[in-house]
PDB file of C-alpha atoms in Angstrom:
ATOM      1  CA  UNK A   1       0.000   0.000   0.000  1.00  0.00           C
ATOM      2  CA  UNK A   2       1.501   3.322  -1.098  1.00  0.00           C
ATOM      3  CA  UNK A   3       0.297   6.062   1.239  1.00  0.00           C
ATOM      4  CA  UNK A   4       1.034   9.673   0.344  1.00  0.00           C
ATOM      5  CA  UNK A   5       0.037  12.945   1.990  1.00  0.00           C
ATOM      6  CA  UNK A   6       0.748  16.214   0.211  1.00  0.00           C
ATOM      7  CA  UNK A   7      -0.567  19.707  -0.318  1.00  0.00           C
ATOM      8  CA  UNK A   8      -3.874  19.646  -2.188  1.00  0.00           C
ATOM      9  CA  UNK A   9      -3.823  21.352  -5.580  1.00  0.00           C
ATOM     10  CA  UNK A  10      -6.618  23.709  -6.592  1.00  0.00           C
ATOM     11  CA  UNK A  11      -7.829  21.249  -9.238  1.00  0.00           C
ATOM     12  CA  UNK A  12      -8.261  18.624  -6.479  1.00  0.00           C
ATOM     13  CA  UNK A  13     -10.496  20.769  -4.242  1.00  0.00           C
ATOM     14  CA  UNK A  14     -13.722  19.364  -5.751  1.00  0.00           C
ATOM     15  CA  UNK A  15     -12.943  16.331  -3.545  1.00  0.00           C
ATOM     16  CA  UNK A  16     -13.814  18.465  -0.510  1.00  0.00           C
ATOM     17  CA  UNK A  17     -16.938  19.948  -2.065  1.00  0.00           C
ATOM     18  CA  UNK A  18     -18.185  16.568  -3.327  1.00  0.00           C
ATOM     19  CA  UNK A  19     -17.481  14.870   0.007  1.00  0.00           C
ATOM     20  CA  UNK A  20     -19.716  17.230   1.957  1.00  0.00           C
ATOM     21  CA  UNK A  21     -22.426  17.623  -0.685  1.00  0.00           C
ATOM     22  CA  UNK A  22     -22.595  13.835  -1.271  1.00  0.00           C
ATOM     23  CA  UNK A  23     -22.618  12.805   2.402  1.00  0.00           C
ATOM     24  CA  UNK A  24     -25.811  11.544   3.955  1.00  0.00           C
ATOM     25  CA  UNK A  25     -27.573  13.713   6.540  1.00  0.00           C
ATOM     26  CA  UNK A  26     -26.666  11.072   9.143  1.00  0.00           C
ATOM     27  CA  UNK A  27     -22.963  11.260   8.287  1.00  0.00           C
ATOM     28  CA  UNK A  28     -22.999  15.060   8.369  1.00  0.00           C
ATOM     29  CA  UNK A  29     -24.699  14.974  11.778  1.00  0.00           C
ATOM     30  CA  UNK A  30     -21.994  12.623  13.100  1.00  0.00           C
ATOM     31  CA  UNK A  31     -19.421  15.156  11.861  1.00  0.00           C
ATOM     32  CA  UNK A  32     -21.325  17.992  13.515  1.00  0.00           C
ATOM     33  CA  UNK A  33     -22.030  19.606  10.139  1.00  0.00           C
ATOM     34  CA  UNK A  34     -25.266  21.472   9.479  1.00  0.00           C
ATOM     35  CA  UNK A  35     -26.228  20.737   5.836  1.00  0.00           C
ATOM     36  CA  UNK A  36     -27.975  24.116   5.569  1.00  0.00           C
ATOM     37  CA  UNK A  37     -24.591  25.793   6.101  1.00  0.00           C
ATOM     38  CA  UNK A  38     -22.869  24.142   3.149  1.00  0.00           C
ATOM     39  CA  UNK A  39     -22.050  26.724   0.490  1.00  0.00           C
ATOM     40  CA  UNK A  40     -23.455  25.940  -2.974  1.00  0.00           C
ATOM     41  CA  UNK A  41     -20.886  24.070  -5.081  1.00  0.00           C
ATOM     42  CA  UNK A  42     -20.166  27.056  -7.343  1.00  0.00           C
ATOM     43  CA  UNK A  43     -19.720  29.443  -4.416  1.00  0.00           C
ATOM     44  CA  UNK A  44     -17.415  26.952  -2.700  1.00  0.00           C
ATOM     45  CA  UNK A  45     -15.300  26.658  -5.852  1.00  0.00           C
ATOM     46  CA  UNK A  46     -14.990  30.460  -5.889  1.00  0.00           C
ATOM     47  CA  UNK A  47     -13.894  30.405  -2.236  1.00  0.00           C
ATOM     48  CA  UNK A  48     -11.165  27.879  -3.108  1.00  0.00           C
ATOM     49  CA  UNK A  49     -10.020  30.010  -6.079  1.00  0.00           C
ATOM     50  CA  UNK A  50      -9.649  33.009  -3.768  1.00  0.00           C
ATOM     51  CA  UNK A  51      -7.903  30.951  -1.077  1.00  0.00           C
ATOM     52  CA  UNK A  52      -5.362  29.508  -3.494  1.00  0.00           C
ATOM     53  CA  UNK A  53      -4.647  32.971  -4.890  1.00  0.00           C
ATOM     54  CA  UNK A  54      -3.130  34.093  -1.571  1.00  0.00           C
ATOM     55  CA  UNK A  55       0.355  33.334  -0.247  1.00  0.00           C
ATOM     56  CA  UNK A  56       0.406  30.618   2.409  1.00  0.00           C
ATOM     57  CA  UNK A  57       1.311  33.078   5.172  1.00  0.00           C
ATOM     58  CA  UNK A  58      -1.958  34.948   4.534  1.00  0.00           C
ATOM     59  CA  UNK A  59      -4.307  31.999   3.985  1.00  0.00           C
ATOM     60  CA  UNK A  60      -7.349  31.388   6.158  1.00  0.00           C
ATOM     61  CA  UNK A  61      -7.242  27.696   5.213  1.00  0.00           C
ATOM     62  CA  UNK A  62      -4.719  25.112   4.080  1.00  0.00           C
ATOM     63  CA  UNK A  63      -5.591  21.706   2.579  1.00  0.00           C
ATOM     64  CA  UNK A  64      -3.805  18.366   2.273  1.00  0.00           C
ATOM     65  CA  UNK A  65      -4.900  15.377   0.227  1.00  0.00           C
ATOM     66  CA  UNK A  66      -4.505  11.783   1.389  1.00  0.00           C
ATOM     67  CA  UNK A  67      -3.700   9.273  -1.371  1.00  0.00           C
ATOM     68  CA  UNK A  68      -3.415   5.486  -1.388  1.00  0.00           C
ATOM     69  CA  UNK A  69      -1.742   4.073  -4.457  1.00  0.00           C
ATOM     70  CA  UNK A  70      -2.397   7.427  -6.149  1.00  0.00           C
ATOM     71  CA  UNK A  71      -6.154   7.476  -5.435  1.00  0.00           C
ATOM     72  CA  UNK A  72      -7.685  10.027  -3.044  1.00  0.00           C
ATOM     73  CA  UNK A  73      -8.978   8.448   0.171  1.00  0.00           C
ATOM     74  CA  UNK A  74      -9.344  11.575   2.279  1.00  0.00           C
ATOM     75  CA  UNK A  75      -8.118  14.991   3.180  1.00  0.00           C
ATOM     76  CA  UNK A  76      -7.137  17.202   6.044  1.00  0.00           C
ATOM     77  CA  UNK A  77      -7.444  20.938   6.395  1.00  0.00           C
ATOM     78  CA  UNK A  78      -6.371  23.677   8.748  1.00  0.00           C
ATOM     79  CA  UNK A  79      -8.207  26.844   9.645  1.00  0.00           C
ATOM     80  CA  UNK A  80      -7.951  29.415  12.438  1.00  0.00           C
ATOM     81  CA  UNK A  81      -4.340  29.711  11.292  1.00  0.00           C
ATOM     82  CA  UNK A  82      -2.035  32.049  13.157  1.00  0.00           C
ATOM     83  CA  UNK A  83       1.053  31.637  10.965  1.00  0.00           C
ATOM     84  CA  UNK A  84       4.086  30.782  13.077  1.00  0.00           C
ATOM     85  CA  UNK A  85       1.978  30.009  16.147  1.00  0.00           C
ATOM     86  CA  UNK A  86      -1.024  27.678  15.844  1.00  0.00           C
ATOM     87  CA  UNK A  87      -3.798  26.232  13.696  1.00  0.00           C
ATOM     88  CA  UNK A  88      -6.856  23.987  13.955  1.00  0.00           C
ATOM     89  CA  UNK A  89      -6.871  20.752  11.963  1.00  0.00           C
ATOM     90  CA  UNK A  90      -9.760  18.757  10.478  1.00  0.00           C
ATOM     91  CA  UNK A  91      -9.575  15.208   9.127  1.00  0.00           C
ATOM     92  CA  UNK A  92     -11.794  13.197   6.795  1.00  0.00           C
ATOM     93  CA  UNK A  93     -11.461   9.718   5.332  1.00  0.00           C
ATOM     94  CA  UNK A  94     -13.737  10.116   2.327  1.00  0.00           C
ATOM     95  CA  UNK A  95     -13.865   6.453   1.299  1.00  0.00           C
ATOM     96  CA  UNK A  96     -16.053   4.553   3.781  1.00  0.00           C
ATOM     97  CA  UNK A  97     -14.265   1.261   2.982  1.00  0.00           C
ATOM     98  CA  UNK A  98     -10.997   2.788   4.230  1.00  0.00           C
ATOM     99  CA  UNK A  99     -12.383   3.829   7.631  1.00  0.00           C
ATOM    100  CA  UNK A 100     -11.584   1.848  10.803  1.00  0.00           C
ATOM    101  CA  UNK A 101      -8.399   0.420   9.272  1.00  0.00           C
ATOM    102  CA  UNK A 102      -5.761   2.666  10.868  1.00  0.00           C
ATOM    103  CA  UNK A 103      -5.103   4.578   7.658  1.00  0.00           C
ATOM    104  CA  UNK A 104      -6.424   7.802   9.194  1.00  0.00           C
ATOM    105  CA  UNK A 105      -3.849   7.607  11.982  1.00  0.00           C
ATOM    106  CA  UNK A 106      -1.015   7.254   9.483  1.00  0.00           C
ATOM    107  CA  UNK A 107      -2.382  10.111   7.380  1.00  0.00           C
ATOM    108  CA  UNK A 108      -2.798  12.366  10.426  1.00  0.00           C
ATOM    109  CA  UNK A 109       0.813  11.742  11.483  1.00  0.00           C
ATOM    110  CA  UNK A 110       2.039  12.684   8.008  1.00  0.00           C
ATOM    111  CA  UNK A 111      -0.299  15.693   7.909  1.00  0.00           C
ATOM    112  CA  UNK A 112       1.029  16.978  11.237  1.00  0.00           C
ATOM    113  CA  UNK A 113       4.574  17.007   9.846  1.00  0.00           C
ATOM    114  CA  UNK A 114       3.475  19.053   6.835  1.00  0.00           C
ATOM    115  CA  UNK A 115       1.429  21.521   8.896  1.00  0.00           C
ATOM    116  CA  UNK A 116       4.323  22.221  11.255  1.00  0.00           C
ATOM    117  CA  UNK A 117       6.735  22.638   8.352  1.00  0.00           C
ATOM    118  CA  UNK A 118       4.545  24.747   6.044  1.00  0.00           C
ATOM    119  CA  UNK A 119       2.707  26.858   8.636  1.00  0.00           C
ATOM    120  CA  UNK A 120       5.685  27.173  11.027  1.00  0.00           C
ATOM    121  CA  UNK A 121       3.317  26.494  13.941  1.00  0.00           C
ATOM    122  CA  UNK A 122       4.119  25.518  17.513  1.00  0.00           C
ATOM    123  CA  UNK A 123       0.687  24.054  18.351  1.00  0.00           C
ATOM    124  CA  UNK A 124      -1.898  22.147  16.344  1.00  0.00           C
ATOM    125  CA  UNK A 125      -5.416  21.734  17.701  1.00  0.00           C
ATOM    126  CA  UNK A 126      -8.261  19.505  16.545  1.00  0.00           C
ATOM    127  CA  UNK A 127     -11.841  19.586  17.835  1.00  0.00           C
ATOM    128  CA  UNK A 128     -13.938  16.697  16.523  1.00  0.00           C
ATOM    129  CA  UNK A 129     -17.494  16.094  17.649  1.00  0.00           C
ATOM    130  CA  UNK A 130     -17.216  14.480  21.087  1.00  0.00           C
ATOM    131  CA  UNK A 131     -19.544  11.644  20.047  1.00  0.00           C
ATOM    132  CA  UNK A 132     -17.711  10.793  16.814  1.00  0.00           C
ATOM    133  CA  UNK A 133     -15.475   7.991  18.070  1.00  0.00           C
ATOM    134  CA  UNK A 134     -13.349   7.554  14.912  1.00  0.00           C
ATOM    135  CA  UNK A 135     -11.475  10.859  14.796  1.00  0.00           C
ATOM    136  CA  UNK A 136     -11.096  10.967  18.578  1.00  0.00           C
ATOM    137  CA  UNK A 137      -9.364   7.572  18.588  1.00  0.00           C
ATOM    138  CA  UNK A 138      -7.316   8.552  15.545  1.00  0.00           C
ATOM    139  CA  UNK A 139      -6.017  11.706  17.222  1.00  0.00           C
ATOM    140  CA  UNK A 140      -5.080   9.840  20.392  1.00  0.00           C
ATOM    141  CA  UNK A 141      -3.230   7.180  18.387  1.00  0.00           C
ATOM    142  CA  UNK A 142      -1.469   9.870  16.336  1.00  0.00           C
ATOM    143  CA  UNK A 143       0.045  11.417  19.467  1.00  0.00           C
ATOM    144  CA  UNK A 144      -2.385  14.237  20.240  1.00  0.00           C
ATOM    145  CA  UNK A 145      -3.106  14.982  23.903  1.00  0.00           C
ATOM    146  CA  UNK A 146      -6.645  15.391  25.191  1.00  0.00           C
ATOM    147  CA  UNK A 147      -7.246  18.910  26.574  1.00  0.00           C
ATOM    148  CA  UNK A 148     -10.961  19.130  27.374  1.00  0.00           C
ATOM    149  CA  UNK A 149     -14.531  18.607  26.231  1.00  0.00           C
ATOM    150  CA  UNK A 150     -16.591  21.752  25.724  1.00  0.00           C
ATOM    151  CA  UNK A 151     -19.588  23.162  23.881  1.00  0.00           C
ATOM    152  CA  UNK A 152     -18.902  25.330  20.826  1.00  0.00           C
ATOM    153  CA  UNK A 153     -19.602  25.952  17.164  1.00  0.00           C
ATOM    154  CA  UNK A 154     -16.254  24.693  15.773  1.00  0.00           C
ATOM    155  CA  UNK A 155     -16.529  26.249  12.328  1.00  0.00           C
ATOM    156  CA  UNK A 156     -18.775  27.891   9.754  1.00  0.00           C
ATOM    157  CA  UNK A 157     -20.281  24.561   8.634  1.00  0.00           C
ATOM    158  CA  UNK A 158     -21.051  23.329  12.139  1.00  0.00           C
ATOM    159  CA  UNK A 159     -23.916  23.480  14.615  1.00  0.00           C
ATOM    160  CA  UNK A 160     -23.470  24.032  18.385  1.00  0.00           C
ATOM    161  CA  UNK A 161     -22.091  20.790  19.810  1.00  0.00           C
ATOM    162  CA  UNK A 162     -19.854  19.061  22.326  1.00  0.00           C
ATOM    163  CA  UNK A 163     -16.311  18.708  21.004  1.00  0.00           C
ATOM    164  CA  UNK A 164     -13.140  17.207  22.373  1.00  0.00           C
ATOM    165  CA  UNK A 165     -10.165  19.536  22.107  1.00  0.00           C
ATOM    166  CA  UNK A 166      -6.943  17.736  21.222  1.00  0.00           C
ATOM    167  CA  UNK A 167      -3.476  19.309  21.032  1.00  0.00           C
ATOM    168  CA  UNK A 168      -0.271  18.288  19.302  1.00  0.00           C
ATOM    169  CA  UNK A 169       2.971  19.943  20.299  1.00  0.00           C
ATOM    170  CA  UNK A 170       6.251  18.555  19.030  1.00  0.00           C
ATOM    171  CA  UNK A 171       8.706  17.333  21.652  1.00  0.00           C
ATOM    172  CA  UNK A 172      11.186  19.965  22.715  1.00  0.00           C
TER     173      UNK A 172
END
């Protein structure tokens, strides 16, 4: 199995749009995503065009693609980026057949390396829905430390929910 994690190209961003727009309402609820907050496909493509037109130090978001044997199996993204300081990570295995196999943990570990290198951060946070077992286990296995559980609206696509805050800081 050839696993590769790299920066997502603009022409690959439809993977993100299709993933959310093609997910079932039940899957979106497990993610903590409110389907009424999904931008229309065309508007989302415009958002990506704008995002990719800005230097990395100024970006509000940064995306990685996860590939197995050259085929996309998922992606990770960062938002709430304070370049040189911290960011918040999100993770998604887009192929249901690849979930619960440990691939997410490997991809998260590789993603963390890229985020620290490209964004020059000192801390990386992740706040999955507290009741979504998969990403919480993945983060723990990937070396993140549990910080707390709290109620919040984690991002513009989300509804108010309980999330677990996880933190990754590289060893000193």
